[in-house]
PDB file of C-alpha atoms and ligand atoms in Angstrom:
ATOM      1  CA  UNK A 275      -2.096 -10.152  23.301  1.00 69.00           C
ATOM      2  CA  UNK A 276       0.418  -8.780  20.794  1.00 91.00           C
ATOM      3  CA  UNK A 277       1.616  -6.446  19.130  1.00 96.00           C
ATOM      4  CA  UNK A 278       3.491  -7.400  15.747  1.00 98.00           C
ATOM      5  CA  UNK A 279       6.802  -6.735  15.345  1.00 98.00           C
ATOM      6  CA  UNK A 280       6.448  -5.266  11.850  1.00 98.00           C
ATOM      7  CA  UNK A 281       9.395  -3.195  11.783  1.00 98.00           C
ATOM      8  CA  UNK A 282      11.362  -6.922  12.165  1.00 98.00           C
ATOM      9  CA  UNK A 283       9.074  -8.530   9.209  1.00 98.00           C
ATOM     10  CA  UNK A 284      10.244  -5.901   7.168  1.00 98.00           C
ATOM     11  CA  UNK A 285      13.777  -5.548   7.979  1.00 98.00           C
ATOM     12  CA  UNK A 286      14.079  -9.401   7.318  1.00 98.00           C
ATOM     13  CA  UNK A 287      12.797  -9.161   3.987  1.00 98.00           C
ATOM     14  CA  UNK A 288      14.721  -5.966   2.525  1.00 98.00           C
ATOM     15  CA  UNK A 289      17.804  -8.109   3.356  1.00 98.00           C
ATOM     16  CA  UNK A 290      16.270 -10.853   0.737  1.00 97.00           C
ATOM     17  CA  UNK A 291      15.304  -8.017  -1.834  1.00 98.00           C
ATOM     18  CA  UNK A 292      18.624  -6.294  -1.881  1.00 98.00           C
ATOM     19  CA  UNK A 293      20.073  -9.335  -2.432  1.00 98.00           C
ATOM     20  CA  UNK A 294      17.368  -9.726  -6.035  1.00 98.00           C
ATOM     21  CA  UNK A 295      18.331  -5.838  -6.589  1.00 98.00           C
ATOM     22  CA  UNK A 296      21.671  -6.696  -7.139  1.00 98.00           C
ATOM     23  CA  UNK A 297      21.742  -9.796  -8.781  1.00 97.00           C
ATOM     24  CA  UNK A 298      19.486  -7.515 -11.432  1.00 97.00           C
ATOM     25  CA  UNK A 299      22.536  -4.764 -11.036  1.00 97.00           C
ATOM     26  CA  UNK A 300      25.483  -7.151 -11.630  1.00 96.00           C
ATOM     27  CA  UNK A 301      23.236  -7.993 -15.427  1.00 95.00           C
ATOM     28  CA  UNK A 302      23.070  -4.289 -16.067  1.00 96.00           C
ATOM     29  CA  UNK A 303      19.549  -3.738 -15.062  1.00 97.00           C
ATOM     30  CA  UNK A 304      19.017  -0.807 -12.560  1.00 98.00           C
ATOM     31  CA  UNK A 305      15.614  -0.691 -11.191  1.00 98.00           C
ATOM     32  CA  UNK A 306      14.406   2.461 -11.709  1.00 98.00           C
ATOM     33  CA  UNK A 307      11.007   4.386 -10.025  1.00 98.00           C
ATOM     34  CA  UNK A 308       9.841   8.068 -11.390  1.00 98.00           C
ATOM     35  CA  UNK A 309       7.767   9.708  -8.950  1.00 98.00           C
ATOM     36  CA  UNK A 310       5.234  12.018  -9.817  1.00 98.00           C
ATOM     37  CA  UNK A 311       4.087  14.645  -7.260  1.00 98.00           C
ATOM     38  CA  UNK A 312       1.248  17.530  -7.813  1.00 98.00           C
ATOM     39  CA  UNK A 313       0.262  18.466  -4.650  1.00 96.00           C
ATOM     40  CA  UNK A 314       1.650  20.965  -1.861  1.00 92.00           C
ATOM     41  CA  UNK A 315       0.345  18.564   0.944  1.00 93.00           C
ATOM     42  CA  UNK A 316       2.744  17.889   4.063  1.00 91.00           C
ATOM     43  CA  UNK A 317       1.950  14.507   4.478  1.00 90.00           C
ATOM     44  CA  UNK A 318       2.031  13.613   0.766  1.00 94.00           C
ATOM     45  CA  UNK A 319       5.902  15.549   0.759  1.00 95.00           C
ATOM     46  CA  UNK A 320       6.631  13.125   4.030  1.00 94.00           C
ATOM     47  CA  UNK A 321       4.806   9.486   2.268  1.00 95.00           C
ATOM     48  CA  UNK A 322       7.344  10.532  -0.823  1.00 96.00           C
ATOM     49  CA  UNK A 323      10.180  11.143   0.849  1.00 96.00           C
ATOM     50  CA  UNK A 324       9.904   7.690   2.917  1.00 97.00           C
ATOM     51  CA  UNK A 325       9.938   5.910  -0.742  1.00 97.00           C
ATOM     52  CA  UNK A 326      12.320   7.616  -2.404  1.00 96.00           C
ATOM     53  CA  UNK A 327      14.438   6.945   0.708  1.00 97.00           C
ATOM     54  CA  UNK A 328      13.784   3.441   0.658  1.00 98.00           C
ATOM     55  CA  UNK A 329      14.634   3.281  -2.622  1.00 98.00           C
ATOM     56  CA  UNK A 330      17.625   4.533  -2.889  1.00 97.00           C
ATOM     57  CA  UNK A 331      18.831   2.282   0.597  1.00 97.00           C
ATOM     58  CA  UNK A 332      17.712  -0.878  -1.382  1.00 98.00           C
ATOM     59  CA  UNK A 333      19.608   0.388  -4.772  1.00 98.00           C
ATOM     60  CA  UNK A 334      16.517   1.462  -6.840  1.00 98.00           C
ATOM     61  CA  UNK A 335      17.092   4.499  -8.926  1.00 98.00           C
ATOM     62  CA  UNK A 336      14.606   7.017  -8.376  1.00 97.00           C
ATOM     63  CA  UNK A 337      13.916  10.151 -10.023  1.00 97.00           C
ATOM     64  CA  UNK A 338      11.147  13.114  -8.736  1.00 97.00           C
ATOM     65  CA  UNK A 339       8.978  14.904 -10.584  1.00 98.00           C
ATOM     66  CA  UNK A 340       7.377  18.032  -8.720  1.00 97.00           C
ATOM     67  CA  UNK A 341       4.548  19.794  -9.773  1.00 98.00           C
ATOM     68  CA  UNK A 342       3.706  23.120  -8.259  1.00 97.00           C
ATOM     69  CA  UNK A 343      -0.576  24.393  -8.454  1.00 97.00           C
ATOM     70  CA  UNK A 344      -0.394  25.663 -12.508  1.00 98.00           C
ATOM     71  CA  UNK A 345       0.355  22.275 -13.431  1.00 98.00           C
ATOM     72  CA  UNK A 346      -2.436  21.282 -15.925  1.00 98.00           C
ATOM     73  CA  UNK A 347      -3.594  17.183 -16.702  1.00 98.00           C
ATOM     74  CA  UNK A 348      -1.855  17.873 -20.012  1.00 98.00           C
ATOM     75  CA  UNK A 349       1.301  18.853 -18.116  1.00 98.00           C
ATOM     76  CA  UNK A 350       1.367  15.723 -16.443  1.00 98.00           C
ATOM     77  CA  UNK A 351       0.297  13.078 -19.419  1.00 98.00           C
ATOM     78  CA  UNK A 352       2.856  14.374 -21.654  1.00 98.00           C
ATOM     79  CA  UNK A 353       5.404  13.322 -18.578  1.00 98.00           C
ATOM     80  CA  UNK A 354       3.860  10.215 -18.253  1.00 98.00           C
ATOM     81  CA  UNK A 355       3.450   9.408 -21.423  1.00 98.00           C
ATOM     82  CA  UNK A 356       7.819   9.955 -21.885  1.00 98.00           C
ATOM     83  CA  UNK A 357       8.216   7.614 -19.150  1.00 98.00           C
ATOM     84  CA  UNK A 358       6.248   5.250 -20.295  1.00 98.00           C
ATOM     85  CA  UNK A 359       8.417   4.828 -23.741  1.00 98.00           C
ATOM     86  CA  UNK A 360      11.710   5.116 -21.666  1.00 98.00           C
ATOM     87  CA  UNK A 361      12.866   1.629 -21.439  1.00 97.00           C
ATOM     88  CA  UNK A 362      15.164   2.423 -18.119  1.00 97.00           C
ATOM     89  CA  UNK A 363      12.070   2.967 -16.046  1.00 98.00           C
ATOM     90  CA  UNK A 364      10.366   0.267 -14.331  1.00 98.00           C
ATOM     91  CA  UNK A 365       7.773   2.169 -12.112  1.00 98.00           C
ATOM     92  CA  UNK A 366       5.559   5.163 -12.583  1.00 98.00           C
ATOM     93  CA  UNK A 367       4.095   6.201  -9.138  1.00 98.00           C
ATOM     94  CA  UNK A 368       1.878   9.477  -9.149  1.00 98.00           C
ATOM     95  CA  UNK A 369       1.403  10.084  -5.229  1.00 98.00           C
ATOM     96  CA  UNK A 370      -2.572  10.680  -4.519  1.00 97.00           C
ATOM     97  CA  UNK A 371      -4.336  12.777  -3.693  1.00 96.00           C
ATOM     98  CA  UNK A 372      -3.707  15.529  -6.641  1.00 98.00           C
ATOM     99  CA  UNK A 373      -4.259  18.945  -6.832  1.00 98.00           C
ATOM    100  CA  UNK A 374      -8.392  18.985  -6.908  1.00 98.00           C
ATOM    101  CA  UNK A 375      -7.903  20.928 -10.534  1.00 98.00           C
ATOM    102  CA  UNK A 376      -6.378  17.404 -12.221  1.00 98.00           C
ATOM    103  CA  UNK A 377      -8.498  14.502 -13.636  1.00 98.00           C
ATOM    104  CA  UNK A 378      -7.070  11.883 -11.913  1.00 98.00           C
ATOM    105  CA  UNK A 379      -8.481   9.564 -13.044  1.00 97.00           C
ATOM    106  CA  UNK A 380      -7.354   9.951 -16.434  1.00 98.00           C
ATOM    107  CA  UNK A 381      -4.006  10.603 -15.392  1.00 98.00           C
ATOM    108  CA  UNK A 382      -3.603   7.112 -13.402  1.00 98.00           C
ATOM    109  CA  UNK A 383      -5.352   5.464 -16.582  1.00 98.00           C
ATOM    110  CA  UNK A 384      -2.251   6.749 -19.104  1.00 98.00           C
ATOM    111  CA  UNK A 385       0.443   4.920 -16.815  1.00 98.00           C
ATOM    112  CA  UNK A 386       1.016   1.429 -19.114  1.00 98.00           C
ATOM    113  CA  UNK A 387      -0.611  -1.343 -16.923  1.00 97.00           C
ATOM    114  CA  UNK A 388       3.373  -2.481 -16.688  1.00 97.00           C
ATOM    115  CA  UNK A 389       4.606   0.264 -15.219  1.00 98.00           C
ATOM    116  CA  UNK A 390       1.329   1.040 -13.122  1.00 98.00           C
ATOM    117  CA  UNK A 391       3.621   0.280  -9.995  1.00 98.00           C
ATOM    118  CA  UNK A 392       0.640   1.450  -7.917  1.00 98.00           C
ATOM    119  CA  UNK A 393      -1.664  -1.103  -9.463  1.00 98.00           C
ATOM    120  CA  UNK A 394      -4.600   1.282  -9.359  1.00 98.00           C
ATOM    121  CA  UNK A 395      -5.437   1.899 -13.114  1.00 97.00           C
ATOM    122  CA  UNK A 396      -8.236  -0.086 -14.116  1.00 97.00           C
ATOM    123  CA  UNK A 397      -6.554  -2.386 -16.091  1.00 97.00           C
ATOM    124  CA  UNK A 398      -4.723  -3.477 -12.809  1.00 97.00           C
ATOM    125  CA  UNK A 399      -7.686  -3.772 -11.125  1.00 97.00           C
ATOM    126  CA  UNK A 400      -9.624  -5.452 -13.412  1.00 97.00           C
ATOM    127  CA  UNK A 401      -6.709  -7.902 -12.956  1.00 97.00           C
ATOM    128  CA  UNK A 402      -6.599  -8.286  -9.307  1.00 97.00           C
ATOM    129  CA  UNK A 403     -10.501  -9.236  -9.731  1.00 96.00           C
ATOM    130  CA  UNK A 404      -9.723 -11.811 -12.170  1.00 96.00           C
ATOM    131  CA  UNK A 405      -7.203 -13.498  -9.613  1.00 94.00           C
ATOM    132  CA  UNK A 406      -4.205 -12.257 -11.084  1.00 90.00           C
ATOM    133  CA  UNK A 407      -2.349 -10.648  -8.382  1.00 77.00           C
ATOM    134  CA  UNK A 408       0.605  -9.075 -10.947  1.00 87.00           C
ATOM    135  CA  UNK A 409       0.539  -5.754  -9.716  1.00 96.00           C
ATOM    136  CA  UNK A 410      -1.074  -5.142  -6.590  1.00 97.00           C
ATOM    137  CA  UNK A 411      -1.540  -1.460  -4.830  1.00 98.00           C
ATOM    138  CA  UNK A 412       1.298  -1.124  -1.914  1.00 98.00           C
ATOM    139  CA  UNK A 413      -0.942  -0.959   1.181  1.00 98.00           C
ATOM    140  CA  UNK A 414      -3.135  -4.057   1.013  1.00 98.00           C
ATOM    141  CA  UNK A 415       0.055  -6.061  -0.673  1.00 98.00           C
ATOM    142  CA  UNK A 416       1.693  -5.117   2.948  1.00 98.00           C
ATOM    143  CA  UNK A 417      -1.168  -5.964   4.711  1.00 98.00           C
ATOM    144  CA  UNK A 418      -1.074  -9.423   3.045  1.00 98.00           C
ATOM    145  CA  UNK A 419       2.404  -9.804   3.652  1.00 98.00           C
ATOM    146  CA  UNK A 420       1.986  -9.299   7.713  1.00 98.00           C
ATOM    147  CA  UNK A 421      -1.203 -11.693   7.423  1.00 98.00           C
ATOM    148  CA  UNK A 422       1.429 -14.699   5.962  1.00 98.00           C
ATOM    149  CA  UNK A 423       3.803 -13.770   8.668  1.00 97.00           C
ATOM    150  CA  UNK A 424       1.254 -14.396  11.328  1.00 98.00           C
ATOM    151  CA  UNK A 425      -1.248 -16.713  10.111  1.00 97.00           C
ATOM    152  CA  UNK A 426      -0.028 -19.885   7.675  1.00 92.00           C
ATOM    153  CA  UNK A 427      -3.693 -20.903   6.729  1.00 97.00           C
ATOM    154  CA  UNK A 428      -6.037 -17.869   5.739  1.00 98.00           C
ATOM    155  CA  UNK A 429      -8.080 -20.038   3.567  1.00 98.00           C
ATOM    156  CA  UNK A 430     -11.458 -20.446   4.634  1.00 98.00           C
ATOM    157  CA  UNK A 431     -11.175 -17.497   7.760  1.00 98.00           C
ATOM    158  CA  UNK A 432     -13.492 -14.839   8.185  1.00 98.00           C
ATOM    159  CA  UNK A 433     -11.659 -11.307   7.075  1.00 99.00           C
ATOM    160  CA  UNK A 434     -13.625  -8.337   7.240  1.00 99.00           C
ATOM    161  CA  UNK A 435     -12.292  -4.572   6.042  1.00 99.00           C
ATOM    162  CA  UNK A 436     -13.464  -1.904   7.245  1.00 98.00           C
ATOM    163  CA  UNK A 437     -13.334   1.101   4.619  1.00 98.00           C
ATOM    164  CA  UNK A 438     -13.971   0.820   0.801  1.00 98.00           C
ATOM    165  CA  UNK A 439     -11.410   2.987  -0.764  1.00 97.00           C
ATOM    166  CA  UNK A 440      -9.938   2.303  -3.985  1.00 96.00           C
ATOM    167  CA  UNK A 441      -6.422   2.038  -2.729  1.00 96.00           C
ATOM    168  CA  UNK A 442      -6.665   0.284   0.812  1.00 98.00           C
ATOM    169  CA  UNK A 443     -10.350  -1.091   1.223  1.00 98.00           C
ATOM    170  CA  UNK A 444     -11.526  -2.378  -2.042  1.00 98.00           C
ATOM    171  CA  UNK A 445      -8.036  -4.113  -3.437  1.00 98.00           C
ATOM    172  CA  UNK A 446      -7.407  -5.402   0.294  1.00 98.00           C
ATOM    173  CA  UNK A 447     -10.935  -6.995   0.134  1.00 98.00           C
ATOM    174  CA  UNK A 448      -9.908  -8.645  -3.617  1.00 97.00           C
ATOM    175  CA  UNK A 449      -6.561  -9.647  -2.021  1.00 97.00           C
ATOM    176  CA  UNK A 450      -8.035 -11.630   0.871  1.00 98.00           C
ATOM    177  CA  UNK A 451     -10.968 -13.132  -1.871  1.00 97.00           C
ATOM    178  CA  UNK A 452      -7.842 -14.584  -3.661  1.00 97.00           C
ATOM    179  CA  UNK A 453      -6.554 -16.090  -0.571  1.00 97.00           C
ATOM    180  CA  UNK A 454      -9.822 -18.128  -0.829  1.00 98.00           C
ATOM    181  CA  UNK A 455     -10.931 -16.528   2.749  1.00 98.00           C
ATOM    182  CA  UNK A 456     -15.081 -15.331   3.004  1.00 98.00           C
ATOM    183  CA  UNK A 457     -14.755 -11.652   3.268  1.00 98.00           C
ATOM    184  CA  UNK A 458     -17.279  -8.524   3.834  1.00 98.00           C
ATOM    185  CA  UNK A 459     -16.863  -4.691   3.660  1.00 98.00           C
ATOM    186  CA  UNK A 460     -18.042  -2.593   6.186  1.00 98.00           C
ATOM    187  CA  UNK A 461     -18.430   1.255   5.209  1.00 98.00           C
ATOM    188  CA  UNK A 462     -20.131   4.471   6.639  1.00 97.00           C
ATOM    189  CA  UNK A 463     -22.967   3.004   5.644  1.00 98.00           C
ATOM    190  CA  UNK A 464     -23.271  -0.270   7.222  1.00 98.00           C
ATOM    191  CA  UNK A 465     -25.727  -0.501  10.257  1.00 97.00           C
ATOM    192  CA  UNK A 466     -24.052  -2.507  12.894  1.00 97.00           C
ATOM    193  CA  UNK A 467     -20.383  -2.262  12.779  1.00 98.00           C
ATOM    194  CA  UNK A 468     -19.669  -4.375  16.030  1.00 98.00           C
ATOM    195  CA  UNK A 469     -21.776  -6.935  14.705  1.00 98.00           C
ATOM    196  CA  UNK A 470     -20.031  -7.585  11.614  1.00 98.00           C
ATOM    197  CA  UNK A 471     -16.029  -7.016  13.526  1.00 98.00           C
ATOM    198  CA  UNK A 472     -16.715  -9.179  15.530  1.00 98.00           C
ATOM    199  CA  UNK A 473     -16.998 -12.176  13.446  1.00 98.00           C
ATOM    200  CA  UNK A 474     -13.655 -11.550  11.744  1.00 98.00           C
ATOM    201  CA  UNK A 475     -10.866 -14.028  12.483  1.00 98.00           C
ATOM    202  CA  UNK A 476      -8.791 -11.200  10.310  1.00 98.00           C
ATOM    203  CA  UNK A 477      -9.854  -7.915  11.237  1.00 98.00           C
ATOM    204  CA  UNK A 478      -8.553  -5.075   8.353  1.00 99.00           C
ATOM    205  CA  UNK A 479      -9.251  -1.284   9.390  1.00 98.00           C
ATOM    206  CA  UNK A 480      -8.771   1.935   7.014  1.00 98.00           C
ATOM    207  CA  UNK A 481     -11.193   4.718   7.937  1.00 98.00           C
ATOM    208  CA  UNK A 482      -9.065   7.489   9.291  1.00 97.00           C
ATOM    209  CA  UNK A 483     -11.379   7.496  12.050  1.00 98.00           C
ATOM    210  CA  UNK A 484      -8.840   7.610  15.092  1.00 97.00           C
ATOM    211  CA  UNK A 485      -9.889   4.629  17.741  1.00 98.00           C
ATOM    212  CA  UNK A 486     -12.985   3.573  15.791  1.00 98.00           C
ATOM    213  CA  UNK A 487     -12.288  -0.142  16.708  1.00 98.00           C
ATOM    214  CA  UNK A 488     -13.101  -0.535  20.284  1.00 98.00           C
ATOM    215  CA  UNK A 489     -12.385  -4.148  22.620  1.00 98.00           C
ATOM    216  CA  UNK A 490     -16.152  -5.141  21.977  1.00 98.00           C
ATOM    217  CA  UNK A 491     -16.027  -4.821  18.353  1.00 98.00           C
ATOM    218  CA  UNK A 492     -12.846  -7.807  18.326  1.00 98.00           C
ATOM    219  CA  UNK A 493     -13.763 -11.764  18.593  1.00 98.00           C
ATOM    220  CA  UNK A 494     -11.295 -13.194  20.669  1.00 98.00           C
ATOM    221  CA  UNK A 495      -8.098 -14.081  19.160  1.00 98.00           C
ATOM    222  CA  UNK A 496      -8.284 -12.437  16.374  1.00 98.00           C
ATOM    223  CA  UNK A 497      -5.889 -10.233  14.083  1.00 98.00           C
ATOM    224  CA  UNK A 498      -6.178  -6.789  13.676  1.00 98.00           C
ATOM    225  CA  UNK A 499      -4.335  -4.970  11.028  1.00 98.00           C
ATOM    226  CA  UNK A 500      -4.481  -1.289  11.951  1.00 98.00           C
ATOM    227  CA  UNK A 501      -4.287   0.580   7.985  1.00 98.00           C
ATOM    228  CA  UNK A 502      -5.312   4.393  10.043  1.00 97.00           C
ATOM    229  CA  UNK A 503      -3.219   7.018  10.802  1.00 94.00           C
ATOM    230  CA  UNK A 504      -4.360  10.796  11.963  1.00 94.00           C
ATOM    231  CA  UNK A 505      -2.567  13.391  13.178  1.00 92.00           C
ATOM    232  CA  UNK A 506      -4.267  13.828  16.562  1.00 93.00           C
ATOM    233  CA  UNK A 507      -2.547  16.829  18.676  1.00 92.00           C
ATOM    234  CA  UNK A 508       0.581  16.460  16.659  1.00 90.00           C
ATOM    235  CA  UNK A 509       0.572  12.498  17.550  1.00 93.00           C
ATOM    236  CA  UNK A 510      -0.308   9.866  14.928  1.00 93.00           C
ATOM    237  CA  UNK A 511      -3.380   7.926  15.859  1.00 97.00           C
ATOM    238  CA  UNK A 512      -4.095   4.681  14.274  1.00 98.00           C
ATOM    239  CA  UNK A 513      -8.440   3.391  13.771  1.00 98.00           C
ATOM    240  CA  UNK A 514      -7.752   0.898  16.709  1.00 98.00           C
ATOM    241  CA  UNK A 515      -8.133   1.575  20.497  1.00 98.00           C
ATOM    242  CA  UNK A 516      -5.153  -0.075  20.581  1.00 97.00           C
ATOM    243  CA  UNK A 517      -4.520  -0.643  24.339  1.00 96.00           C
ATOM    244  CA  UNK A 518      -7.852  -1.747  24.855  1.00 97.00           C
ATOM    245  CA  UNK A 519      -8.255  -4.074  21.680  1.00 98.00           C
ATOM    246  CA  UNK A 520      -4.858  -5.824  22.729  1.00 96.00           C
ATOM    247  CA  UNK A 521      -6.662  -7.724  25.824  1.00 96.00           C
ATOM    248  CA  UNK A 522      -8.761  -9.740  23.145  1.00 97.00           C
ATOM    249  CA  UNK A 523      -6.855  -9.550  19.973  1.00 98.00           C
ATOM    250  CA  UNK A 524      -3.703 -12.315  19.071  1.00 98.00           C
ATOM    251  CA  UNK A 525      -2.507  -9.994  17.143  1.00 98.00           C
ATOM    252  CA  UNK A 526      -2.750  -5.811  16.407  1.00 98.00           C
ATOM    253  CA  UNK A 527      -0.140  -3.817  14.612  1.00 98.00           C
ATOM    254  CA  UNK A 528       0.960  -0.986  15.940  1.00 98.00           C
ATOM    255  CA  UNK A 529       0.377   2.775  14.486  1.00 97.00           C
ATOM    256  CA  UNK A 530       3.316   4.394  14.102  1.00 96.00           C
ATOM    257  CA  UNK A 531       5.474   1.839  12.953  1.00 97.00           C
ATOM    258  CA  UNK A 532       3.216  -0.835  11.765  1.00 98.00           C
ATOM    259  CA  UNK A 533       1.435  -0.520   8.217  1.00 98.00           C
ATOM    260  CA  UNK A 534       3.048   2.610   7.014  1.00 97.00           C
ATOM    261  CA  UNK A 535       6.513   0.483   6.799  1.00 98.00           C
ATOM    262  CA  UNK A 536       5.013  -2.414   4.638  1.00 98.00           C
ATOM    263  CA  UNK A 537       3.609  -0.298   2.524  1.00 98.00           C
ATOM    264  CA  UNK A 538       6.696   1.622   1.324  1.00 98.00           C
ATOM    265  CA  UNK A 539       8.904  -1.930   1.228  1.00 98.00           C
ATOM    266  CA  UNK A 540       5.739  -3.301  -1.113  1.00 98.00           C
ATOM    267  CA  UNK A 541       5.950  -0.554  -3.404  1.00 98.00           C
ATOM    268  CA  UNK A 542       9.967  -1.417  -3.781  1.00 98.00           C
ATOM    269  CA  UNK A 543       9.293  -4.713  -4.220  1.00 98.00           C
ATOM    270  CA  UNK A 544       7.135  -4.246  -6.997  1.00 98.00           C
ATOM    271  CA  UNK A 545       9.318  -2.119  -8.452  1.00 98.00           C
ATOM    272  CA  UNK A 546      11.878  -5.335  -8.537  1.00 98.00           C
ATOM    273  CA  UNK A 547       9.317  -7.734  -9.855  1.00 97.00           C
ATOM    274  CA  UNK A 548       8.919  -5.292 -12.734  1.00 98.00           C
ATOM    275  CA  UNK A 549      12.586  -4.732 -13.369  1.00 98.00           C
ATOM    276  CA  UNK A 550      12.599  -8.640 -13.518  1.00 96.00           C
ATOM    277  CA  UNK A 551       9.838  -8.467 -16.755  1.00 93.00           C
ATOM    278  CA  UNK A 552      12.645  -6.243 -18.126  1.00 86.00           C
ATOM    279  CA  UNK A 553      15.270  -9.255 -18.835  1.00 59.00           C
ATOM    280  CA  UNK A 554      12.332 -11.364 -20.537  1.00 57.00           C
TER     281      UNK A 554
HETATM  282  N1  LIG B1620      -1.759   8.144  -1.298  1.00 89.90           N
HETATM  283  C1  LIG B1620      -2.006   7.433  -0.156  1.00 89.90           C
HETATM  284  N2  LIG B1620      -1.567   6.166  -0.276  1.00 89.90           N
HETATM  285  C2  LIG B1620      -1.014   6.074  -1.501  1.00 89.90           C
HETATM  286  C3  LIG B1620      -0.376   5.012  -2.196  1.00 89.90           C
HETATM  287  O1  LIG B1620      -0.238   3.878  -1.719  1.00 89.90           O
HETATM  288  N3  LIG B1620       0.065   5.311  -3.443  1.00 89.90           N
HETATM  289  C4  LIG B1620      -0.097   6.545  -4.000  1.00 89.90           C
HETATM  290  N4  LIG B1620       0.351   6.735  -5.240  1.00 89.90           N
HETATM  291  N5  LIG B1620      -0.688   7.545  -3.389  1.00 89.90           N
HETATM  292  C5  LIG B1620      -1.131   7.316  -2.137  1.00 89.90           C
END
């Protein structure tokens, strides 16, 4: 019936966290992010840019650190490892996915949980299973935000996500556990898709499979967060039939110009809740 506004949710609040971002300024702390990027991707060149240009609009210092293919794991822990002992950085975001060489794994897992500004070493998600939300990864934490904009009681709602990845699916699923609602994951394994949509009062999607969701998969008033977005004939097409979904749905954010902004204000956010750590 809907579709949210999310470029207004997200203008409102940068107004709040520039105001935080300087109040840290005018005591001599200047958040600071260090981005690390080892990959020649397009799209991972266009996610980085959008953050390092949010960044510097809101007054967070941000310095790159580009990689080109000969890069080794080595390479990159000894950068990381520098960063983590320099007491002017806040954030340490390595954009995903690497270059296939890299062990990734081991290279999110040297970031200090503090500085994990990403929240996806498993120290910070161990956390986020325990309950405590201190540094959550950047999609799902905008996803939640949107949810509290449109919904006051989640508690005790049906939320199901579609997609188990490690940084949408799986944190977005402990997220919405925390907010004490009953949730389920659907995957590319689960038999009967519609069946299980359809009995979601909050309806999450992250597949990458353009239009997946279709009108009969959506109970009736429900919200549907739209996390896809695929580069279909040089258009970006989110996993919800949009159009078609709206006649049933309350809600459905929009793709462009729905998740993808959330995401990249979350990450500066928690860039400012770490600065704040900084003064204790
Ligand atoms: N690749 C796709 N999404 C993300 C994200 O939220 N953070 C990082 N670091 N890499 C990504």
């Amino acid at each position: 019936m809907s579709i949210v506004d999310v470029k207004q949710i997200v203008e409102n609040k940068k107004v709040k966290l520039k105001r935080e971002i300087l109040d840290l300024r005018d005591k001599g702390i200047v958040p600071k992010l260090a981005v690390i990027l080892a990959n020649d991707s397009d799209a991972s060149r266009v996610y980085v840019g959008r953050k390092r240009k949010l960044c510097h609009e809101l007054g967070i210092e941000e310095t790159e650190y580009l990689f080109d293919e000969k890069v080794t794991t080595d390479n990159i822990l000894k950068v990381i490892t520098k960063l983590n002992n320099d007491p002017e950085v806040d954030g340490i975001l390595v954009q995903l996915p690497l270059f296939k060489h890299l062990d990734e794994s081991r290279i999110i897992d040297s970031i200090v949980p503090e500085k994990d500004v990403d929240g996806f070493s498993a120290i910070n998600v161990g956390r986020l299973y325990q309950g405590k939300d201190e540094i959550v990864p950047c999609t799902p934490k905008g996803v939640l935000t949107i949810l509290k904009e449109l919904e006051p009681e989640l508690k005790g709602k049906n939320a199901v996500v579609v997609g188990r990845s490690q940084i949408v699916g799986k944190p977005m699923a402990a997220l919405l556990l925390n907010e004490n609602m009953t949730v389920t994951i659907c995957h590319s394994a689960t038999t009967n898709l519609p069946e299980h949509t359809r009995t979601a009062d909050v309806l999450v999607v992250a597949t990458g499979i353009p239009h997946l969701i279709k009108e009969n998969m959506v109970k009736e008033g429900a919200i549907v967060i739209d996390v896809g977005m695929t580069r279909v004939k040089e258009k970006l097409v989110g996993d919800v039939d949009t159009e078609n979904v709206e006649k049933v749905a309350k809600y459905v954010t929009p793709v462009p110009g729905g998740v993808g902004l959330t995401t990249v204000y979350s990450l500066a956010e928690n860039v400012v809740e770490i600065a704040k750590n900084r003064k204790k």
